[in-house]
Short mmCIF file of C-alpha atoms in Angstrom, two decimals:
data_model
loop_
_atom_site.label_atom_id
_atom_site.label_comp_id
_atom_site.label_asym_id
_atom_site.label_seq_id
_atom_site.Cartn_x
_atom_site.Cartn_y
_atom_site.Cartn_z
CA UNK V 1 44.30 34.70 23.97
CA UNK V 2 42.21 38.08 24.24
CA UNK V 3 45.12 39.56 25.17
CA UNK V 4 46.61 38.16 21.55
CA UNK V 5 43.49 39.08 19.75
CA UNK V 6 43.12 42.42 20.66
CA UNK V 7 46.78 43.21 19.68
CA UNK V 8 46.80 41.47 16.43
CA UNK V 9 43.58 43.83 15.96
CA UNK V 10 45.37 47.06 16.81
CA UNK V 11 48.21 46.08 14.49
CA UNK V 12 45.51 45.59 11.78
CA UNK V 13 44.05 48.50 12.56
CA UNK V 14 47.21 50.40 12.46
CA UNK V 15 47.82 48.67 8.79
CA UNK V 16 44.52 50.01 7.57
CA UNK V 17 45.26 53.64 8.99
CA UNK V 18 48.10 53.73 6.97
CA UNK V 19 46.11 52.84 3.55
CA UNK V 20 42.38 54.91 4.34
CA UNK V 21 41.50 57.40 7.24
CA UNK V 22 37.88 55.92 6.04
CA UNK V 23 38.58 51.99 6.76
CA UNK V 24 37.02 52.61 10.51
CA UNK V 25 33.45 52.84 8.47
CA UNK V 26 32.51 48.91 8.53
CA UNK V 27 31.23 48.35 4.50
CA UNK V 28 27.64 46.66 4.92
CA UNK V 29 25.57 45.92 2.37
CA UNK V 30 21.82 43.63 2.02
CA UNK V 31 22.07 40.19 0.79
CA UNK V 32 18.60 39.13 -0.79
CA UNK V 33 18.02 35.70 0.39
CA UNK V 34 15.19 33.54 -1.36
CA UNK V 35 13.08 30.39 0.06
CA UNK V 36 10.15 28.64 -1.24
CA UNK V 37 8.82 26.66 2.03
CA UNK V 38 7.00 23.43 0.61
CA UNK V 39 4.55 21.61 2.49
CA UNK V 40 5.45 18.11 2.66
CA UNK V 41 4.39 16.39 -0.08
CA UNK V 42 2.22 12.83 0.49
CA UNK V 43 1.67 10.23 -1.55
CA UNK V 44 -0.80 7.57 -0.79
CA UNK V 45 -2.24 4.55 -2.14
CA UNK V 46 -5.98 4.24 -1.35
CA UNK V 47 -6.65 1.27 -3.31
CA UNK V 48 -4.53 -1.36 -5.31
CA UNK V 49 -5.26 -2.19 -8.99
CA UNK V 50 -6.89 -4.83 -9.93
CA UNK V 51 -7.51 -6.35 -13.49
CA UNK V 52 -10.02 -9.07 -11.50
CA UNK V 53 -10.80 -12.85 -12.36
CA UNK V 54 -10.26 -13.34 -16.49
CA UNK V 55 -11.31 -15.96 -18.58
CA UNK V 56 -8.80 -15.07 -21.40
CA UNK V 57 -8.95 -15.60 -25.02
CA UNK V 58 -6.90 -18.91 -25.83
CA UNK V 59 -5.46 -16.74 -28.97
CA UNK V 60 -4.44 -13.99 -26.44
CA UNK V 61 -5.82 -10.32 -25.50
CA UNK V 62 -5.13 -7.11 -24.26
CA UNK V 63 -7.10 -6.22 -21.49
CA UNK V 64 -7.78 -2.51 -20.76
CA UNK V 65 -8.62 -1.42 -17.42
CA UNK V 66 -9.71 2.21 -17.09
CA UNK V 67 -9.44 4.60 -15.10
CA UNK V 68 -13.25 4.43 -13.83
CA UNK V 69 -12.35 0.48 -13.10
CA UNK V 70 -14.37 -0.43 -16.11
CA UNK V 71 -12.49 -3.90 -17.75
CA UNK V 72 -12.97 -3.97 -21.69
CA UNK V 73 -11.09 -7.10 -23.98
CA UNK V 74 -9.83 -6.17 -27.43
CA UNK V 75 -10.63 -10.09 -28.01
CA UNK V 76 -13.07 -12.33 -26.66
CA UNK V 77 -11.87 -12.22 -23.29
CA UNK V 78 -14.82 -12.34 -20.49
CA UNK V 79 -14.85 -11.32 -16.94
CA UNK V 80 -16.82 -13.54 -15.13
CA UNK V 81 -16.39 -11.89 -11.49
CA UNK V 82 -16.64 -8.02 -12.42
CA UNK V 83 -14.30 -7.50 -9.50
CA UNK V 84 -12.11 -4.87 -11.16
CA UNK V 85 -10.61 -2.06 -8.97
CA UNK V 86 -8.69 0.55 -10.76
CA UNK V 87 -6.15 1.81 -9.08
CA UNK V 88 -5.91 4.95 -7.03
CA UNK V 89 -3.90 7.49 -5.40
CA UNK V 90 -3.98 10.62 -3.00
CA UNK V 91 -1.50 13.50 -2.71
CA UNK V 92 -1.60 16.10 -0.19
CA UNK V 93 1.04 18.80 -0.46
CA UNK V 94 0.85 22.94 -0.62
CA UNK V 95 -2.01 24.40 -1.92
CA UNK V 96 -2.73 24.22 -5.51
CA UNK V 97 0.67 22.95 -6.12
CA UNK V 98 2.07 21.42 -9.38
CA UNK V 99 3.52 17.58 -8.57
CA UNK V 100 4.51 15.37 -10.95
CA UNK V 101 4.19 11.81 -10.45
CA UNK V 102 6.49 9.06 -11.62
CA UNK V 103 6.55 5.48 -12.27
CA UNK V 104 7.98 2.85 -14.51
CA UNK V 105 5.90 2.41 -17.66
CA UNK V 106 5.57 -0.99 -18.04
CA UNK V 107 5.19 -3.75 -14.76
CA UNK V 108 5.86 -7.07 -15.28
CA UNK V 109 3.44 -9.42 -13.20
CA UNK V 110 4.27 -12.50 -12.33
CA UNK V 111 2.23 -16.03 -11.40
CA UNK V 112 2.30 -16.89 -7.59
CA UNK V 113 3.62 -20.20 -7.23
CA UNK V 114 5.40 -19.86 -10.38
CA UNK V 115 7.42 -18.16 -13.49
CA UNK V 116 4.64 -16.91 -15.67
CA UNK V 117 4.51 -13.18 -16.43
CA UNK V 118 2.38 -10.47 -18.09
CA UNK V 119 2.97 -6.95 -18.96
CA UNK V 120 0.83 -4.20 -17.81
CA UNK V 121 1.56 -0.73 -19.52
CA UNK V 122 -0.28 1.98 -21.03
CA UNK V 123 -1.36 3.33 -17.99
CA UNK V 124 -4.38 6.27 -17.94
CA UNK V 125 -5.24 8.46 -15.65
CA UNK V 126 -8.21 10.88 -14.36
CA UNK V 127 -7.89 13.00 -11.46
CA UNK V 128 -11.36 13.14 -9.13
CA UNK V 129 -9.77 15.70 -6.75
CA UNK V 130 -7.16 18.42 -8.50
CA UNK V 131 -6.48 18.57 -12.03
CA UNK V 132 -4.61 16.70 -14.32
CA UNK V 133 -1.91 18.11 -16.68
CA UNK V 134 -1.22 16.51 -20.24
CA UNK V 135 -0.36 12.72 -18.87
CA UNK V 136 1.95 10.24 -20.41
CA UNK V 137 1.79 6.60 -19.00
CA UNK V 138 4.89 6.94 -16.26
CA UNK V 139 4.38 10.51 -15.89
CA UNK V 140 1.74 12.45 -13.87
CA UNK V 141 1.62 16.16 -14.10
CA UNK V 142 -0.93 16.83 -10.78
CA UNK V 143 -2.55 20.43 -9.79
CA UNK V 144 -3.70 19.80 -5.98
CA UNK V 145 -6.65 21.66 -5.54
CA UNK V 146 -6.74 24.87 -3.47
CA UNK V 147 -6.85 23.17 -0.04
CA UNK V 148 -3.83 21.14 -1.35
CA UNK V 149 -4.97 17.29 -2.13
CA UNK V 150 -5.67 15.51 -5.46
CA UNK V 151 -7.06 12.07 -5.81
CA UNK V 152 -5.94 10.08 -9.33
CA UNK V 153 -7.54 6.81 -10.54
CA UNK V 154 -5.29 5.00 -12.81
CA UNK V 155 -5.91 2.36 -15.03
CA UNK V 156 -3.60 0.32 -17.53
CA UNK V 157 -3.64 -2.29 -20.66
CA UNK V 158 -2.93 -6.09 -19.59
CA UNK V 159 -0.89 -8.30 -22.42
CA UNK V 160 -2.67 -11.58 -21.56
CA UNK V 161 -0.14 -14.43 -23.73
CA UNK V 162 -2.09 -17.22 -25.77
CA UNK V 163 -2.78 -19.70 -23.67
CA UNK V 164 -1.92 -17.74 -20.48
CA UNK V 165 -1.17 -20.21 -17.76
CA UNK V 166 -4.16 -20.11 -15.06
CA UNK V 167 -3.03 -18.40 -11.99
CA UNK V 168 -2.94 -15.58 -9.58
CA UNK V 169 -0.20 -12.80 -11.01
CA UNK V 170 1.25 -9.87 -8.92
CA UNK V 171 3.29 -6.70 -9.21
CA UNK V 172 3.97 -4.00 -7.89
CA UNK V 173 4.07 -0.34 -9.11
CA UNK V 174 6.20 2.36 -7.52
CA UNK V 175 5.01 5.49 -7.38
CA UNK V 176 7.30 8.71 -7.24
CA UNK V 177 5.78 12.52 -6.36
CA UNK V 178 7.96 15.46 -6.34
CA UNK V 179 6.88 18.70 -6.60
CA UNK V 180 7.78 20.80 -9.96
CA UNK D 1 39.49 50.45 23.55
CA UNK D 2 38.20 49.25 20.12
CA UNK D 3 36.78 45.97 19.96
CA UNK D 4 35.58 43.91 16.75
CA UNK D 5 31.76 43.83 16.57
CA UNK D 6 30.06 42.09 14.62
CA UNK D 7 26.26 43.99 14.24
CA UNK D 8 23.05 42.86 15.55
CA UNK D 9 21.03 43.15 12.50
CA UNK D 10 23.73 40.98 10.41
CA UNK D 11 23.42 38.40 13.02
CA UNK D 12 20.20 38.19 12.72
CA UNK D 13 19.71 38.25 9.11
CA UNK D 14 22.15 35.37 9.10
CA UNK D 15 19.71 33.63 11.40
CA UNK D 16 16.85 34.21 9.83
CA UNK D 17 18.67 32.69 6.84
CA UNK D 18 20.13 29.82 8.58
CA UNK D 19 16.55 29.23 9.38
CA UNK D 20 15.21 29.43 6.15
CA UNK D 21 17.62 27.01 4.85
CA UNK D 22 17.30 24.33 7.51
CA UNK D 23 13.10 24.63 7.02
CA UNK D 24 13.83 23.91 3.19
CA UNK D 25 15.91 21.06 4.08
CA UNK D 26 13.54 19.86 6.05
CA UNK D 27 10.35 20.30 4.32
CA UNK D 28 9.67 16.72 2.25
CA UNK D 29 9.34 17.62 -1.19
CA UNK D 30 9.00 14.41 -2.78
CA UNK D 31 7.04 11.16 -1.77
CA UNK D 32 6.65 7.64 -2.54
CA UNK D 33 4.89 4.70 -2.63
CA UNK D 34 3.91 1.62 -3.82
CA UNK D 35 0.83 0.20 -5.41
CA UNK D 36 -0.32 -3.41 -6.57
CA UNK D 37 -1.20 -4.82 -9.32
CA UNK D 38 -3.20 -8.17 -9.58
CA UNK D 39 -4.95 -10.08 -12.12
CA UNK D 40 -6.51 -13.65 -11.87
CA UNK D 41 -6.20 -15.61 -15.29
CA UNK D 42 -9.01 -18.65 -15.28
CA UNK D 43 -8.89 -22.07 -17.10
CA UNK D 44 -11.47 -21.04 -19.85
CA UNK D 45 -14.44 -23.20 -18.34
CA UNK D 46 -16.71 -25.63 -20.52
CA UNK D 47 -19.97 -26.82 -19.62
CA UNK D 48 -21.26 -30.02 -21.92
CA UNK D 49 -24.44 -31.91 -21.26
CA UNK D 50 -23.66 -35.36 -21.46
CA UNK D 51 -27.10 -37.02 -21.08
CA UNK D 52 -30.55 -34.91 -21.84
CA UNK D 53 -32.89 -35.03 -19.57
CA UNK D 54 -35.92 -37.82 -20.40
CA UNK D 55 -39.22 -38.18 -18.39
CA UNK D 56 -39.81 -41.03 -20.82
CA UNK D 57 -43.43 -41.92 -21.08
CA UNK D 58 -46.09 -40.94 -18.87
CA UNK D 59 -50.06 -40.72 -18.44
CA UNK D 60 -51.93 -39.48 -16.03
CA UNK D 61 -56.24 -39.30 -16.03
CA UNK D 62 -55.89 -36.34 -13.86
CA UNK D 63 -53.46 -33.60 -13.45
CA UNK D 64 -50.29 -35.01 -12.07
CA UNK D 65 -46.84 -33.26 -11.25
CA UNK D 66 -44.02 -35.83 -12.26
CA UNK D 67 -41.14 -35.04 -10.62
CA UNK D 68 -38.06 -36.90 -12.07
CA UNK D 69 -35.16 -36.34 -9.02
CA UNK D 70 -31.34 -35.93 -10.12
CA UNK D 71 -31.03 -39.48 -8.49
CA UNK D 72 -33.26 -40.66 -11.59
CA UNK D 73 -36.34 -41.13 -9.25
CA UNK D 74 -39.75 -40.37 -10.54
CA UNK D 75 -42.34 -38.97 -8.59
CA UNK D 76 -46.20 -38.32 -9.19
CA UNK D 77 -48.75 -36.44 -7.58
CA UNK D 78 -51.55 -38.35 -9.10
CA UNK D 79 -52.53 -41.61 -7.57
CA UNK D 80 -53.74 -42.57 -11.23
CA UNK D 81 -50.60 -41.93 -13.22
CA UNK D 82 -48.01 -44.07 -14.91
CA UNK D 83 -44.80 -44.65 -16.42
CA UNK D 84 -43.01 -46.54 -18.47
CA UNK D 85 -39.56 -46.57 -19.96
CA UNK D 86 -36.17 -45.26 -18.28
CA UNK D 87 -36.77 -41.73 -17.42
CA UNK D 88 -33.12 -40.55 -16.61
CA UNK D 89 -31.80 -37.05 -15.15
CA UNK D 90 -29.69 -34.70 -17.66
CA UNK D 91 -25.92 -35.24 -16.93
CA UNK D 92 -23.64 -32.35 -17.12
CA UNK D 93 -19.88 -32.04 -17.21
CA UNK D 94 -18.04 -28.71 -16.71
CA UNK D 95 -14.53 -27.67 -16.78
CA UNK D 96 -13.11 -24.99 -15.17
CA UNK D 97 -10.21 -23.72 -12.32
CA UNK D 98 -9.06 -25.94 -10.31
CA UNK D 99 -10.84 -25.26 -6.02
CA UNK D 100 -12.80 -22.68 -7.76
CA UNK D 101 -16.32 -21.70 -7.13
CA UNK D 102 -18.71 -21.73 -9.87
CA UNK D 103 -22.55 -21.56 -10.43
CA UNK D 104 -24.39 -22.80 -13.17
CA UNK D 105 -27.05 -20.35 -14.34
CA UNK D 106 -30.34 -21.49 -15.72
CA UNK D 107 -34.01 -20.23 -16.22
CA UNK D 108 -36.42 -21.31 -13.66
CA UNK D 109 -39.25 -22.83 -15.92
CA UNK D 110 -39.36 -24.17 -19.64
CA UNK D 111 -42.15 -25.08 -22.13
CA UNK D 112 -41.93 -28.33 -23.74
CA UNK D 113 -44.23 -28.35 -26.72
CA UNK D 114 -45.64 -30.95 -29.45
CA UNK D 115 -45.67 -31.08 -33.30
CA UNK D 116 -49.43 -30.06 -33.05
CA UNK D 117 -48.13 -27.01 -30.84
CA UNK D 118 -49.24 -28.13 -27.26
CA UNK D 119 -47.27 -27.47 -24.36
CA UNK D 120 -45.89 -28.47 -21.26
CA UNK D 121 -44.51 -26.88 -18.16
CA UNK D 122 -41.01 -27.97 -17.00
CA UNK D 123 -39.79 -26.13 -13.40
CA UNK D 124 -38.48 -27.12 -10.11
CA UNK D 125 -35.46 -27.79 -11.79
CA UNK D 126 -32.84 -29.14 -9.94
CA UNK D 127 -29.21 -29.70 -9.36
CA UNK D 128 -27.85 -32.10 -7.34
CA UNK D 129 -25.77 -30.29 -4.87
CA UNK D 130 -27.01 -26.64 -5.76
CA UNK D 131 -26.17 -24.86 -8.57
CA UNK D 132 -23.41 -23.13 -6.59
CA UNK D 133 -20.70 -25.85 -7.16
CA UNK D 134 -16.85 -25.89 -6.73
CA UNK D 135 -14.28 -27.71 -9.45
CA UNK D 136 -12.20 -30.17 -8.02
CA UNK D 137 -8.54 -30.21 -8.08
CA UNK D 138 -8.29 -31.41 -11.32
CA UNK D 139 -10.60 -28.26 -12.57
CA UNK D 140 -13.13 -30.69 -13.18
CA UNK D 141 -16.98 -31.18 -11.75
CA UNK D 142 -20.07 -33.67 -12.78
CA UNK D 143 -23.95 -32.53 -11.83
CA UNK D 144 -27.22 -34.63 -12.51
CA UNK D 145 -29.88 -32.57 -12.74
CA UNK D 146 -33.78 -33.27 -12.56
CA UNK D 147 -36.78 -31.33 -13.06
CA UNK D 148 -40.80 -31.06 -12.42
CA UNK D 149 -43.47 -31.74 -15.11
CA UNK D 150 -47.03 -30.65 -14.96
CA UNK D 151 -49.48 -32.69 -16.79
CA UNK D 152 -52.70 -31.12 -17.20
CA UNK D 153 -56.12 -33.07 -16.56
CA UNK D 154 -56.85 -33.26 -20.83
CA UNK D 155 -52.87 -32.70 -21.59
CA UNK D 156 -53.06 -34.01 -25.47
CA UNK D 157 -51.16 -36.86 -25.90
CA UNK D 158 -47.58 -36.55 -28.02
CA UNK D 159 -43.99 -36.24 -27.96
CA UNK D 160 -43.07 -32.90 -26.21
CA UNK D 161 -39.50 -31.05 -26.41
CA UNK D 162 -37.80 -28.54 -25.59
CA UNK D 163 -34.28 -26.99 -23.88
CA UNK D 164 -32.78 -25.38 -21.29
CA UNK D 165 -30.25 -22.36 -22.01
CA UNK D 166 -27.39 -23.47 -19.37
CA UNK D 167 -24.34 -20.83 -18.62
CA UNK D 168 -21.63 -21.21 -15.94
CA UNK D 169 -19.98 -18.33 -13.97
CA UNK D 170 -17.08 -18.15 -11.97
CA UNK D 171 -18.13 -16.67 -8.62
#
């Protein structure tokens, strides 16, 4: 096979003779190659939302949970626990890197135990750690802070239905980082 | 002899780029996760006072406690002190989520007061099975409730009034 290779190479050679006494000089030339090397990006729920314990308005309400966990009723809905948790997040990722987060904008949540539903949409946002770019409720424009981390608290508006059936509801929110 | 050489510096620029790329590749540049939402949605709760609370009538020629106990019992501190009609405890009826804990909220002393403006103390007010209380599993719960009155030695004599602000909370 060597044997086969270096003939064929010789009668290549010998080709190239016949065209350029220069084609011995092998034609180099640089190649700029670019990478950006991205620190893993992590997204982490520190703490689940919750809208708490609601005594709702029998004509209905919209229930607005802020970001600082603070539960306020557009009607004459009460809050007889004051166990509201807004919800919050953590990224850690390259240093004073832009991330966007993304979720759906509205979350349906539904009774336990049975078929009942509310919406929850609207969602607001404050960053404690890193910096928040102009936010729209399903998208998250993040700045981690210089030693790469950002904390968000999130809050969100709760359609509570006239006559809302008594119950537990759940949902769940997925949340998306990338970086930009 | 010419062989076919490939140099060392393009070999290892090729590495070093091979290298790059695989880092890229395997650098995560996006994450997710998922986060909760809850919300508990009560049975609006009512709380109605069914019967008012009634010492009745009483006299005393000293200073006398009467203690009227949610089981409709009256008491007196006095040996020298009477009564006389049907004193009877206040009855309350609340409403509320089903198995849920509640507490019924109320100030720890009253006045009771006369036409002519004299007063009475009401306190030691109590519930029958705390004021920490649980609807049953029809949302529904039932407390009697009594209360303490202090008579004073020269208490004027008159029909005395009065009212208790009562609020429930979920706990």
């Amino acid at each position: 096979m060597k044997t086969f290779l270096k003939r064929s190479g010789w009668v290549a050679l010998a080709g190239l003779m016949t065209v350029s006494p220069f084609a011995f000089a092998t034609p180099t030339d640089d190649m700029g190659i670019g990478a950006e090397i991205l620190a893993p990006l992590v997204l982490e729920t520190q703490e689940d939302m919750n809208f708490g314990g609601i005594i709702p308005d029998a004509a209905g309400d919209t229930v607005t949970l802020s970001p600082a966990g603070v539960a306020t009723a557009a009607a004459g809905s009460t809050f007889p626990n004051g166990d509201q948790q807004q919800g919050i997040f953590t990224l850690i990722g390259g240093n004073a890197s832009a991330v966007t987060v993304t979720h759906d904008a509205t979350v349906t949540l539904i009774r336990v135990g049975g078929s009942s539903t509310m919406a929850v949409s609207n969602f607001a946002y404050a960053a404690t750690v890193g910096d928040l770019g102009a936010a729209a409720p399903g998208s998250v424009p993040v700045t981690l802070d210089a030693t790469g981390n950002a904390t968000i608290a999130m809050g969100a508006d709760l359609a509570v239905g006239a006559n809302q059936t008594a119950g537990v509801y759940t949902g769940t929110l997925a949340l998306t980082a990338a970086y930009d | 002899m010419l062989d076919m050489q490939i140099p060392y510096s393009l070999i290892c620029r090729r590495l070093v780029a091979s290298l790059l790329v695989c880092l890229v590749s395997f650098g995560a540049h996006a994450a997710s996760q998922d986060l909760q939402i809850g919300v508990r949605i009560f049975h609006p709760a009512s709380l109605n006072v069914v019967d008012h609370l009634s010492f009745s009538t009483l006299a005393a020629h000293e200073a006398t406690t009467f203690t009227l106990t949610p089981a409709g019992e009256l008491l007196f501190s006095a040996h020298h002190a009477l009564s006389a009609g049907m004193p009877r405890p206040a009855r309350i009826r609340t409403q509320g989520a089903a198995n849920t804990s509640y507490r019924i909220n109320y100030p720890s002393t009253t006045l009771l007061t006369s036409a002519e403006g004299h007063t009475l103390l009401l306190h030691s007010i109590t519930f029958e099975g705390g004021a920490l209380r649980t609807f049953n599993a029809e949302g529904r719960d039932e407390v009697l409730v009594g209360a303490a009155l202090d008579l004073a030695t020269d208490q004027q004599p008159g029909f005395y009034s009065g009212s208790l602000v009562l609020t429930l909370s979920y706990e």
